[in-house]
Coordinates of N, CA and C in Angstrom, one line a residue:
M1 N 15.1 74.2 -1.4 CA 15.5 72.8 -0.8 C 14.3 72.1 -0.2
S2 N 14.0 71.0 -0.8 CA 12.7 70.3 -0.4 C 13.1 69.0 0.3
N3 N 12.1 68.4 0.9 CA 12.3 67.0 1.5 C 12.7 66.0 0.4
D4 N 12.2 66.2 -0.8 CA 12.5 65.3 -1.9 C 14.0 65.4 -2.2
D5 N 14.6 66.6 -2.1 CA 16.0 66.8 -2.3 C 16.8 66.0 -1.2
R6 N 16.3 66.2 0.1 CA 17.0 65.5 1.2 C 16.9 63.9 1.0
I7 N 15.7 63.5 0.6 CA 15.6 62.0 0.4 C 16.5 61.5 -0.7
A8 N 16.6 62.3 -1.8 CA 17.4 61.9 -2.9 C 18.9 61.9 -2.5
Y9 N 19.3 62.8 -1.6 CA 20.7 62.8 -1.2 C 21.0 61.5 -0.3
L10 N 20.0 61.2 0.6 CA 20.2 60.1 1.5 C 20.2 58.8 0.6
A11 N 19.5 58.8 -0.5 CA 19.5 57.6 -1.4 C 20.7 57.5 -2.3
G12 N 21.6 58.5 -2.2 CA 22.8 58.4 -2.9 C 23.0 59.4 -4.1
D13 N 22.0 60.4 -4.2 CA 22.2 61.4 -5.3 C 23.1 62.5 -4.8
I14 N 24.4 62.5 -5.1 CA 25.3 63.4 -4.6 C 25.1 64.8 -5.2
H15 N 24.3 64.9 -6.3 CA 24.1 66.2 -6.9 C 22.8 66.9 -6.5
A16 N 22.2 66.3 -5.4 CA 20.9 67.0 -4.9 C 21.2 68.4 -4.5
P17 N 20.4 69.4 -4.8 CA 20.6 70.8 -4.5 C 20.4 71.1 -3.0
L18 N 21.4 70.9 -2.2 CA 21.4 71.1 -0.8 C 22.4 72.1 -0.4
T19 N 22.1 72.8 0.7 CA 23.1 73.8 1.3 C 24.2 73.0 2.0
P20 N 25.4 73.5 2.2 CA 26.5 72.8 2.9 C 26.0 72.4 4.3
A21 N 25.2 73.3 5.0 CA 24.8 72.9 6.3 C 23.8 71.7 6.3
A22 N 23.0 71.6 5.3 CA 22.0 70.5 5.1 C 22.8 69.2 4.8
R23 N 23.8 69.3 3.9 CA 24.6 68.2 3.6 C 25.4 67.6 4.8
A24 N 25.9 68.6 5.6 CA 26.6 68.1 6.8 C 25.7 67.4 7.8
E25 N 24.5 68.0 7.9 CA 23.5 67.3 8.8 C 23.1 65.9 8.3
L26 N 22.8 65.8 7.0 CA 22.5 64.5 6.4 C 23.6 63.5 6.5
D27 N 24.8 64.1 6.3 CA 26.0 63.2 6.4 C 26.1 62.6 7.8
E28 N 25.8 63.4 8.9 CA 25.8 62.8 10.2 C 24.8 61.7 10.4
L29 N 23.6 62.0 9.8 CA 22.5 61.0 9.8 C 22.9 59.7 9.1
L30 N 23.6 59.9 8.0 CA 24.1 58.7 7.2 C 25.1 57.9 8.0
D31 N 25.9 58.6 8.7 CA 27.0 57.9 9.5 C 26.3 57.0 10.6
V32 N 25.2 57.6 11.2 CA 24.4 56.8 12.2 C 23.8 55.6 11.5
L33 N 23.1 55.8 10.4 CA 22.3 54.8 9.7 C 23.2 53.7 9.1
T34 N 24.5 54.1 8.8 CA 25.4 53.1 8.2 C 26.2 52.4 9.2
D35 N 26.0 52.7 10.5 CA 26.7 52.0 11.5 C 26.1 50.6 11.7
P36 N 26.9 49.5 11.5 CA 26.3 48.2 11.6 C 25.6 47.9 12.9
A37 N 26.0 48.6 14.0 CA 25.4 48.4 15.3 C 24.0 48.8 15.3
V38 N 23.6 49.7 14.5 CA 22.2 50.2 14.4 C 21.3 49.0 13.9
W39 N 21.8 48.2 13.0 CA 21.0 47.2 12.4 C 21.2 45.8 13.1
A40 N 22.0 45.8 14.1 CA 22.3 44.5 14.8 C 21.0 44.0 15.4
E41 N 20.8 42.7 15.3 CA 19.6 42.0 15.9 C 19.8 42.0 17.4
P42 N 18.8 42.6 18.2 CA 19.0 42.6 19.7 C 18.8 41.2 20.3
D43 N 19.4 41.0 21.4 CA 19.3 39.8 22.2 C 17.9 39.5 22.5
P44 N 17.4 38.3 22.1 CA 15.9 38.0 22.3 C 15.6 38.1 23.8
A45 N 16.6 37.8 24.7 CA 16.3 37.8 26.1 C 16.4 39.1 26.8
L46 N 16.8 40.2 26.0 CA 17.0 41.5 26.6 C 15.7 42.1 27.2
E47 N 14.6 41.9 26.5 CA 13.3 42.4 27.1 C 13.0 41.8 28.4
D48 N 13.2 40.4 28.5 CA 12.9 39.7 29.7 C 13.8 40.2 30.8
R49 N 15.0 40.4 30.5 CA 16.0 40.9 31.6 C 15.6 42.2 32.1
I50 N 15.1 43.1 31.2 CA 14.7 44.5 31.6 C 13.5 44.4 32.5
V51 N 12.5 43.6 32.1 CA 11.3 43.5 32.9 C 11.6 42.9 34.3
A52 N 12.5 41.8 34.3 CA 12.8 41.2 35.6 C 13.6 42.2 36.5
A53 N 14.4 43.1 35.9 CA 15.2 44.1 36.7 C 14.2 45.1 37.2
V54 N 13.2 45.5 36.4 CA 12.2 46.5 36.9 C 11.4 45.9 38.1
S55 N 11.0 44.7 37.9 CA 10.2 44.0 38.9 C 11.0 43.9 40.2
E56 N 12.2 43.5 40.1 CA 13.1 43.3 41.3 C 13.3 44.7 42.0
A57 N 13.6 45.7 41.2 CA 13.8 47.0 41.8 C 12.6 47.6 42.4
T58 N 11.4 47.3 41.8 CA 10.2 47.8 42.4 C 9.9 47.1 43.7
A59 N 10.1 45.7 43.8 CA 9.9 45.0 45.0 C 10.8 45.4 46.1
V60 N 12.1 45.7 45.8 CA 13.0 46.2 46.8 C 12.6 47.6 47.3
S61 N 12.2 48.4 46.4 CA 11.8 49.8 46.8 C 10.6 49.7 47.7
E62 N 9.6 48.9 47.4 CA 8.4 48.8 48.3 C 8.7 48.1 49.6
A63 N 9.7 47.2 49.6 CA 10.1 46.6 50.9 C 10.8 47.5 51.8
T64 N 11.4 48.6 51.2 CA 12.2 49.5 52.1 C 11.3 50.6 52.6
E65 N 10.1 50.7 52.1 CA 9.2 51.8 52.6 C 8.8 51.4 54.1
P66 N 8.7 52.4 55.0 CA 8.3 52.2 56.4 C 6.8 51.7 56.4
P67 N 6.5 50.7 57.2 CA 5.1 50.3 57.3 C 4.2 51.3 57.8
R68 N 3.0 51.3 57.3 CA 2.0 52.3 57.8 C 1.4 51.9 59.1
T69 N 1.2 52.8 60.0 CA 0.6 52.5 61.3 C -0.9 52.4 61.1
P70 N -1.6 51.7 62.1 CA -3.1 51.6 62.0 C -3.8 53.0 61.8
A71 N -3.2 54.0 62.5 CA -3.8 55.3 62.4 C -3.7 55.9 60.9
E72 N -2.5 55.6 60.3 CA -2.3 56.0 58.9 C -3.3 55.3 58.0
V73 N -3.5 54.0 58.2 CA -4.4 53.2 57.4 C -5.8 53.7 57.5
A74 N -6.2 54.1 58.8 CA -7.6 54.5 59.0 C -7.8 55.9 58.5
A75 N -6.8 56.7 58.5 CA -6.9 58.1 58.1 C -5.9 58.4 56.9
P76 N -6.2 57.9 55.7 CA -5.3 58.1 54.6 C -5.1 59.6 54.2
A77 N -6.1 60.4 54.5 CA -6.0 61.8 54.1 C -5.2 62.6 55.0
A78 N -4.8 62.1 56.2 CA -4.1 62.9 57.1 C -2.7 63.2 56.6
V79 N -2.3 64.4 56.9 CA -1.0 64.9 56.5 C 0.1 64.2 57.3
P80 N 1.0 63.5 56.6 CA 2.0 62.8 57.4 C 3.1 63.7 57.9
T81 N 3.8 63.3 58.9 CA 4.9 64.1 59.4 C 6.0 64.2 58.4
R82 N 6.8 65.2 58.5 CA 7.9 65.5 57.5 C 8.9 64.3 57.6
G83 N 9.2 63.8 58.7 CA 10.2 62.8 58.8 C 9.8 61.5 58.1
R84 N 8.5 61.2 58.1 CA 8.0 60.0 57.5 C 7.7 60.2 56.0
A85 N 7.4 61.4 55.6 CA 7.1 61.7 54.2 C 8.3 61.6 53.3
E86 N 9.4 62.1 53.8 CA 10.6 62.2 52.9 C 11.1 60.9 52.4
P87 N 11.3 59.9 53.3 CA 11.7 58.6 52.8 C 10.7 58.0 51.8
R88 N 9.4 58.2 52.1 CA 8.4 57.6 51.2 C 8.4 58.3 49.8
R89 N 8.6 59.7 49.9 CA 8.7 60.4 48.6 C 9.9 60.0 47.8
R90 N 11.0 59.8 48.5 CA 12.2 59.5 47.8 C 12.1 58.1 47.1
S91 N 11.5 57.1 47.9 CA 11.4 55.8 47.3 C 10.4 55.8 46.1
R92 N 9.4 56.7 46.2 CA 8.4 56.7 45.1 C 9.1 57.3 43.9
W93 N 9.9 58.3 44.0 CA 10.6 58.9 42.9 C 11.6 57.9 42.3
I94 N 12.3 57.2 43.2 CA 13.2 56.2 42.7 C 12.5 55.1 41.8
R95 N 11.3 54.7 42.3 CA 10.5 53.7 41.6 C 10.1 54.3 40.2
Y96 N 9.6 55.6 40.2 CA 9.2 56.2 39.0 C 10.4 56.3 38.0
G97 N 11.6 56.7 38.6 CA 12.8 56.8 37.7 C 13.2 55.5 37.1
I98 N 13.1 54.4 37.9 CA 13.5 53.1 37.4 C 12.5 52.7 36.3
L99 N 11.2 52.9 36.5 CA 10.2 52.6 35.5 C 10.4 53.4 34.2
G100 N 10.8 54.7 34.4 CA 11.0 55.5 33.2 C 12.2 55.0 32.4
V101 N 13.3 54.7 33.1 CA 14.4 54.2 32.4 C 14.1 52.9 31.7
A102 N 13.4 52.0 32.4 CA 13.0 50.7 31.8 C 12.1 50.9 30.5
A103 N 11.2 51.9 30.6 CA 10.3 52.2 29.5 C 11.1 52.7 28.3
A104 N 12.1 53.5 28.6 CA 13.0 54.0 27.5 C 13.8 52.8 26.9
A105 N 14.3 52.0 27.7 CA 15.0 50.8 27.2 C 14.2 49.9 26.4
L106 N 12.9 49.7 26.8 CA 12.0 48.8 26.1 C 11.7 49.5 24.7
L107 N 11.6 50.8 24.7 CA 11.3 51.5 23.5 C 12.5 51.4 22.5
G108 N 13.7 51.4 23.1 CA 14.9 51.2 22.3 C 14.9 49.9 21.7
V109 N 14.5 48.9 22.5 CA 14.5 47.5 21.9 C 13.5 47.4 20.8
G110 N 12.3 48.0 21.0 CA 11.3 47.9 19.9 C 11.8 48.6 18.7
L111 N 12.5 49.8 18.8 CA 13.0 50.5 17.7 C 14.1 49.7 17.0
A112 N 15.0 49.1 17.7 CA 16.0 48.3 17.1 C 15.4 47.1 16.3
I113 N 14.4 46.5 16.9 CA 13.7 45.4 16.2 C 13.1 45.8 15.0
G114 N 12.4 47.0 15.1 CA 11.7 47.5 13.9 C 12.7 47.9 12.8
L115 N 13.8 48.5 13.1 CA 14.8 48.9 12.1 C 15.4 47.6 11.5
A116 N 15.6 46.6 12.3 CA 16.2 45.4 11.8 C 15.3 44.7 10.9
S117 N 14.0 44.6 11.3 CA 13.0 43.9 10.5 C 12.7 44.7 9.2
G118 N 12.9 46.0 9.2 CA 12.7 46.8 8.0 C 13.8 46.9 7.1
S119 N 15.0 46.4 7.5 CA 16.2 46.4 6.7 C 16.3 45.1 5.9
S120 N 17.2 45.1 5.0 CA 17.4 43.8 4.2 C 18.5 43.0 4.9
G121 N 18.3 42.6 6.1 CA 19.3 41.8 6.7 C 20.4 42.6 7.3
S122 N 21.6 42.1 7.4 CA 22.7 42.8 7.9 C 23.8 43.1 6.9
R123 N 23.3 43.3 5.6 CA 24.2 43.7 4.6 C 24.9 45.0 4.9
P124 N 26.2 45.1 4.6 CA 26.9 46.4 4.9 C 26.6 47.5 3.8
V125 N 27.0 48.7 4.1 CA 26.7 49.8 3.2 C 27.7 49.6 2.0
E126 N 27.1 49.8 0.8 CA 27.9 49.6 -0.4 C 27.7 50.8 -1.4
F127 N 28.8 51.2 -2.0 CA 28.8 52.1 -3.2 C 29.4 51.4 -4.4
A128 N 29.1 51.9 -5.5 CA 29.6 51.3 -6.8 C 30.0 52.4 -7.8
A129 N 30.8 52.1 -8.7 CA 31.1 53.0 -9.8 C 31.4 52.2 -11.1
A130 N 30.8 52.7 -12.2 CA 31.1 52.2 -13.5 C 32.2 53.1 -14.1
L131 N 33.3 52.5 -14.5 CA 34.5 53.2 -15.1 C 34.5 53.2 -16.6
N132 N 34.8 54.3 -17.2 CA 34.9 54.5 -18.6 C 36.3 55.0 -19.0
G133 N 36.8 54.5 -20.1 CA 38.1 54.9 -20.6 C 38.2 56.3 -21.0
T134 N 39.4 56.9 -20.9 CA 39.6 58.2 -21.4 C 40.4 58.1 -22.7
I135 N 40.8 59.2 -23.2 CA 41.5 59.2 -24.5 C 42.8 58.4 -24.5
R136 N 43.3 58.2 -23.2 CA 44.6 57.4 -23.1 C 44.2 55.9 -23.2
A137 N 43.0 55.5 -22.9 CA 42.6 54.1 -23.0 C 41.1 54.0 -23.4
P138 N 40.8 54.4 -24.6 CA 39.4 54.5 -25.0 C 38.6 53.2 -25.0
H139 N 39.2 52.1 -25.0 CA 38.5 50.8 -25.0 C 38.4 50.2 -23.6
A140 N 39.0 50.9 -22.6 CA 39.0 50.3 -21.2 C 37.7 50.6 -20.5
T141 N 37.2 49.6 -19.7 CA 36.0 49.8 -18.9 C 36.3 49.1 -17.6
G142 N 35.5 49.4 -16.6 CA 35.7 48.7 -15.3 C 34.5 48.9 -14.4
E143 N 34.5 48.1 -13.4 CA 33.5 48.2 -12.3 C 34.2 48.2 -11.0
V144 N 33.7 49.0 -10.1 CA 34.2 49.1 -8.7 C 33.1 49.0 -7.7
T145 N 33.3 48.2 -6.7 CA 32.4 48.1 -5.5 C 33.2 48.5 -4.3
L146 N 32.6 49.4 -3.5 CA 33.2 49.9 -2.3 C 32.3 49.5 -1.1
T147 N 32.8 48.7 -0.2 CA 32.0 48.1 0.9 C 32.5 48.6 2.2
K148 N 31.6 49.1 3.0 CA 32.1 49.7 4.3 C 32.4 48.5 5.3
T149 N 33.5 48.6 6.0 CA 33.9 47.6 7.0 C 34.4 48.4 8.2
T150 N 34.7 47.7 9.3 CA 35.2 48.4 10.5 C 36.6 49.0 10.3
S151 N 37.3 48.4 9.3 CA 38.7 48.9 9.0 C 38.7 50.0 8.0
G152 N 37.6 50.2 7.3 CA 37.6 51.2 6.2 C 36.7 50.7 5.1
W153 N 36.9 51.2 3.9 CA 36.2 50.8 2.8 C 37.0 49.9 1.9
K154 N 36.4 48.6 1.8 CA 37.1 47.6 0.9 C 36.6 47.9 -0.5
V155 N 37.6 48.0 -1.4 CA 37.4 48.4 -2.8 C 37.7 47.2 -3.7
H156 N 36.7 46.8 -4.4 CA 37.0 45.7 -5.4 C 36.9 46.2 -6.8
L157 N 38.0 46.0 -7.6 CA 38.0 46.6 -8.9 C 38.2 45.4 -9.9
Q158 N 37.4 45.6 -11.0 CA 37.5 44.6 -12.1 C 37.5 45.5 -13.4
A159 N 38.7 45.5 -14.1 CA 38.8 46.4 -15.2 C 39.3 45.6 -16.4
S160 N 38.9 46.0 -17.6 CA 39.4 45.3 -18.8 C 39.9 46.4 -19.8
G161 N 40.7 46.0 -20.7 CA 41.2 47.0 -21.7 C 42.4 47.7 -21.2
L162 N 43.0 47.3 -20.0 CA 44.2 48.0 -19.5 C 45.3 47.0 -19.6
P163 N 46.3 47.2 -20.4 CA 47.4 46.3 -20.5 C 48.2 46.2 -19.2
R164 N 48.8 45.0 -19.0 CA 49.6 44.8 -17.8 C 50.8 45.7 -17.8
R165 N 51.0 46.3 -16.6 CA 52.2 47.2 -16.4 C 53.1 46.5 -15.4
S166 N 54.4 46.5 -15.6 CA 55.3 45.8 -14.7 C 56.6 46.6 -14.6
D167 N 57.6 46.0 -13.8 CA 58.9 46.7 -13.6 C 58.6 48.0 -12.8
E168 N 58.9 49.1 -13.4 CA 58.8 50.4 -12.8 C 57.5 51.1 -13.1
E169 N 56.6 50.4 -13.9 CA 55.3 51.0 -14.3 C 54.2 50.3 -13.6
F170 N 53.2 51.1 -13.2 CA 52.0 50.5 -12.5 C 50.8 51.4 -12.6
Y171 N 49.7 50.9 -12.2 CA 48.5 51.7 -12.1 C 48.3 52.1 -10.6
E172 N 47.6 53.3 -10.5 CA 47.2 53.7 -9.1 C 45.8 54.2 -9.1
A173 N 45.1 53.8 -8.1 CA 43.7 54.2 -8.0 C 43.5 55.3 -7.0
W174 N 42.5 56.2 -7.2 CA 42.3 57.3 -6.4 C 40.8 57.6 -6.2
L175 N 40.5 58.2 -5.1 CA 39.2 58.8 -4.9 C 39.3 60.3 -4.8
K176 N 38.4 61.0 -5.5 CA 38.5 62.4 -5.7 C 37.2 63.1 -5.2
N177 N 37.3 64.1 -4.4 CA 36.1 64.8 -3.9 C 35.7 66.0 -4.9
R178 N 34.7 66.7 -4.5 CA 34.2 67.8 -5.4 C 35.2 68.9 -5.5
K179 N 36.1 69.1 -4.6 CA 37.2 70.1 -4.7 C 38.3 69.7 -5.6
G180 N 38.3 68.4 -6.0 CA 39.4 67.9 -6.8 C 40.5 67.3 -6.0
E181 N 40.3 67.2 -4.7 CA 41.4 66.6 -3.8 C 41.4 65.1 -4.0
L182 N 42.6 64.6 -4.1 CA 42.8 63.1 -4.3 C 43.2 62.4 -3.1
V183 N 42.7 61.2 -2.9 CA 43.2 60.3 -1.9 C 43.6 58.9 -2.6
A184 N 44.8 58.5 -2.4 CA 45.3 57.3 -3.0 C 44.7 56.1 -2.3
I185 N 44.2 55.1 -3.0 CA 43.6 53.9 -2.4 C 44.3 52.6 -2.8
G186 N 45.4 52.7 -3.5 CA 46.2 51.5 -3.8 C 46.8 51.5 -5.2
T187 N 47.8 50.6 -5.4 CA 48.4 50.4 -6.7 C 48.3 49.0 -7.1
F188 N 48.4 48.7 -8.5 CA 48.3 47.4 -9.0 C 48.9 47.3 -10.4
N189 N 49.1 46.1 -10.9 CA 49.7 45.9 -12.2 C 48.8 45.6 -13.3
Q190 N 47.7 44.9 -12.9 CA 46.7 44.4 -13.9 C 45.3 44.5 -13.2
G191 N 44.3 44.8 -14.1 CA 43.0 45.1 -13.6 C 42.1 44.0 -13.2
D192 N 42.6 42.8 -13.1 CA 41.7 41.6 -12.9 C 41.6 41.3 -11.4
D193 N 40.4 41.4 -10.8 CA 40.2 41.0 -9.4 C 41.1 41.7 -8.5
V194 N 41.1 43.0 -8.5 CA 42.0 43.9 -7.6 C 41.2 44.3 -6.4
T195 N 41.9 44.1 -5.2 CA 41.4 44.6 -3.9 C 42.2 45.8 -3.4
L196 N 41.5 46.9 -3.2 CA 42.1 48.1 -2.7 C 41.4 48.5 -1.4
W197 N 42.0 49.5 -0.7 CA 41.4 50.0 0.5 C 41.3 51.5 0.6
S198 N 40.2 52.0 1.1 CA 40.1 53.5 1.3 C 39.8 53.8 2.7
G199 N 40.4 54.9 3.2 CA 40.1 55.4 4.5 C 39.1 56.6 4.5
V200 N 38.7 57.0 3.3 CA 37.7 58.1 3.2 C 36.5 57.6 2.6
P201 N 35.3 58.1 2.9 CA 34.0 57.6 2.4 C 33.8 58.0 1.0
P202 N 33.2 57.1 0.2 CA 32.9 57.5 -1.2 C 31.7 58.4 -1.4
R203 N 31.0 58.6 -0.3 CA 29.9 59.6 -0.3 C 30.5 61.0 -0.5
E204 N 31.7 61.3 0.1 CA 32.4 62.6 0.0 C 33.4 62.6 -1.1
Y205 N 34.2 61.5 -1.2 CA 35.1 61.4 -2.3 C 34.4 60.5 -3.4
N206 N 33.7 61.2 -4.2 CA 32.7 60.5 -5.0 C 33.1 60.2 -6.5
T207 N 34.4 60.2 -6.8 CA 34.8 59.9 -8.1 C 36.0 59.0 -8.0
V208 N 36.0 57.9 -8.8 CA 37.1 56.9 -8.8 C 37.9 57.2 -10.1
T209 N 39.2 57.4 -10.0 CA 40.1 57.5 -11.1 C 41.3 56.5 -11.0
I210 N 41.8 56.1 -12.2 CA 43.0 55.3 -12.2 C 44.0 55.9 -13.2
T211 N 45.2 56.1 -12.7 CA 46.2 56.8 -13.4 C 47.4 55.8 -13.8
L212 N 48.2 56.3 -14.7 CA 49.4 55.6 -15.1 C 50.5 56.2 -14.2
E213 N 51.3 55.4 -13.6 CA 52.3 55.9 -12.7 C 53.7 55.2 -12.9
L214 N 54.7 55.9 -12.5 CA 56.1 55.4 -12.6 C 56.7 55.3 -11.2
D215 N 57.6 54.4 -11.0 CA 58.3 54.3 -9.7 C 59.4 55.3 -9.7
D216 N 59.1 56.6 -9.6 CA 60.0 57.7 -9.7 C 60.2 58.4 -8.4
G217 N 59.7 57.9 -7.3 CA 59.8 58.5 -6.0 C 58.9 59.7 -5.8
N218 N 58.0 59.9 -6.7 CA 57.0 61.0 -6.5 C 55.6 60.4 -6.2
P219 N 55.1 60.6 -5.0 CA 53.8 59.9 -4.6 C 52.6 60.6 -5.2
S220 N 52.7 61.8 -5.8 CA 51.6 62.5 -6.3 C 51.1 61.9 -7.6
S221 N 49.8 62.2 -7.9 CA 49.3 61.6 -9.1 C 50.0 62.2 -10.4
S222 N 50.1 61.4 -11.4 CA 50.7 61.8 -12.6 C 49.7 62.6 -13.4
G223 N 48.4 62.5 -13.1 CA 47.4 63.2 -13.9 C 47.1 62.4 -15.2
Q224 N 47.7 61.3 -15.5 CA 47.5 60.6 -16.7 C 46.3 59.6 -16.4
V225 N 45.1 60.0 -16.4 CA 44.0 59.2 -16.1 C 43.6 58.3 -17.3
V226 N 43.4 57.0 -17.0 CA 43.0 56.0 -18.0 C 41.5 55.6 -17.9
V227 N 41.0 55.6 -16.7 CA 39.6 55.3 -16.5 C 39.1 56.2 -15.4
V228 N 37.8 56.5 -15.5 CA 37.2 57.4 -14.4 C 35.7 57.1 -14.3
G229 N 35.1 57.3 -13.2 CA 33.7 57.1 -13.0 C 33.2 57.6 -11.6
P230 N 31.9 58.1 -11.6 CA 31.4 58.6 -10.3 C 30.8 57.4 -9.5
T231 N 30.9 57.6 -8.2 CA 30.3 56.6 -7.3 C 28.8 56.9 -7.0
H232 N 28.1 55.8 -6.6 CA 26.7 56.0 -6.2 C 26.4 54.9 -5.2
R233 N 25.5 55.1 -4.3 CA 25.2 54.2 -3.3 C 24.2 53.1 -3.9
T234 N 24.6 51.8 -3.6 CA 23.8 50.7 -4.1 C 23.0 50.0 -2.9
H235 N 23.5 50.2 -1.7 CA 22.8 49.6 -0.5 C 23.2 50.3 0.7

């Protein structure tokens, strides 16, 4: 397992030779990277507010320090009494702590700006799939786009070569994972400009299938697949 394999998986190659532990780790990283908040443009005034807060806190901290006596000014090397050293030490640590937090915040601002400038705007994460007909519909083809939103994955399907089904007959779309487990993502009658929704990620459920279904009270897949295709990341 090499870094090239990891990079390939992050780029959308679901067949990269990785261990289950490595896939789980990279999936967590992808969840972070695909969060729209990571790529959000920070408030331009945030840095100024942080600097102002640090300056104000530093001024307050210095103002609360007890004034030095003439003897202390004249003899800076003299060991101060315990009663006077403790407040000064505490205020100094408070100031260092505030500066440390501010530095971390500024670093975060810089990282956010860098990530935002290095990305291609605020486009959401997208997967796609090219669908090919099976023996049940050899001339059927289709294209699917899966776009990540806060509500789930919005699925847009455009298919041709599938005759319209009506009354008690319809099509049903599914996402299937490597174990063969299916999740239904919606039903439709005709393949023109269809919008579906998925609550599972296409990175894990990486195959789109469409089946022939009947209104027979059975929610399971009929297994009569008419088009199928693997998903891959496009953005």
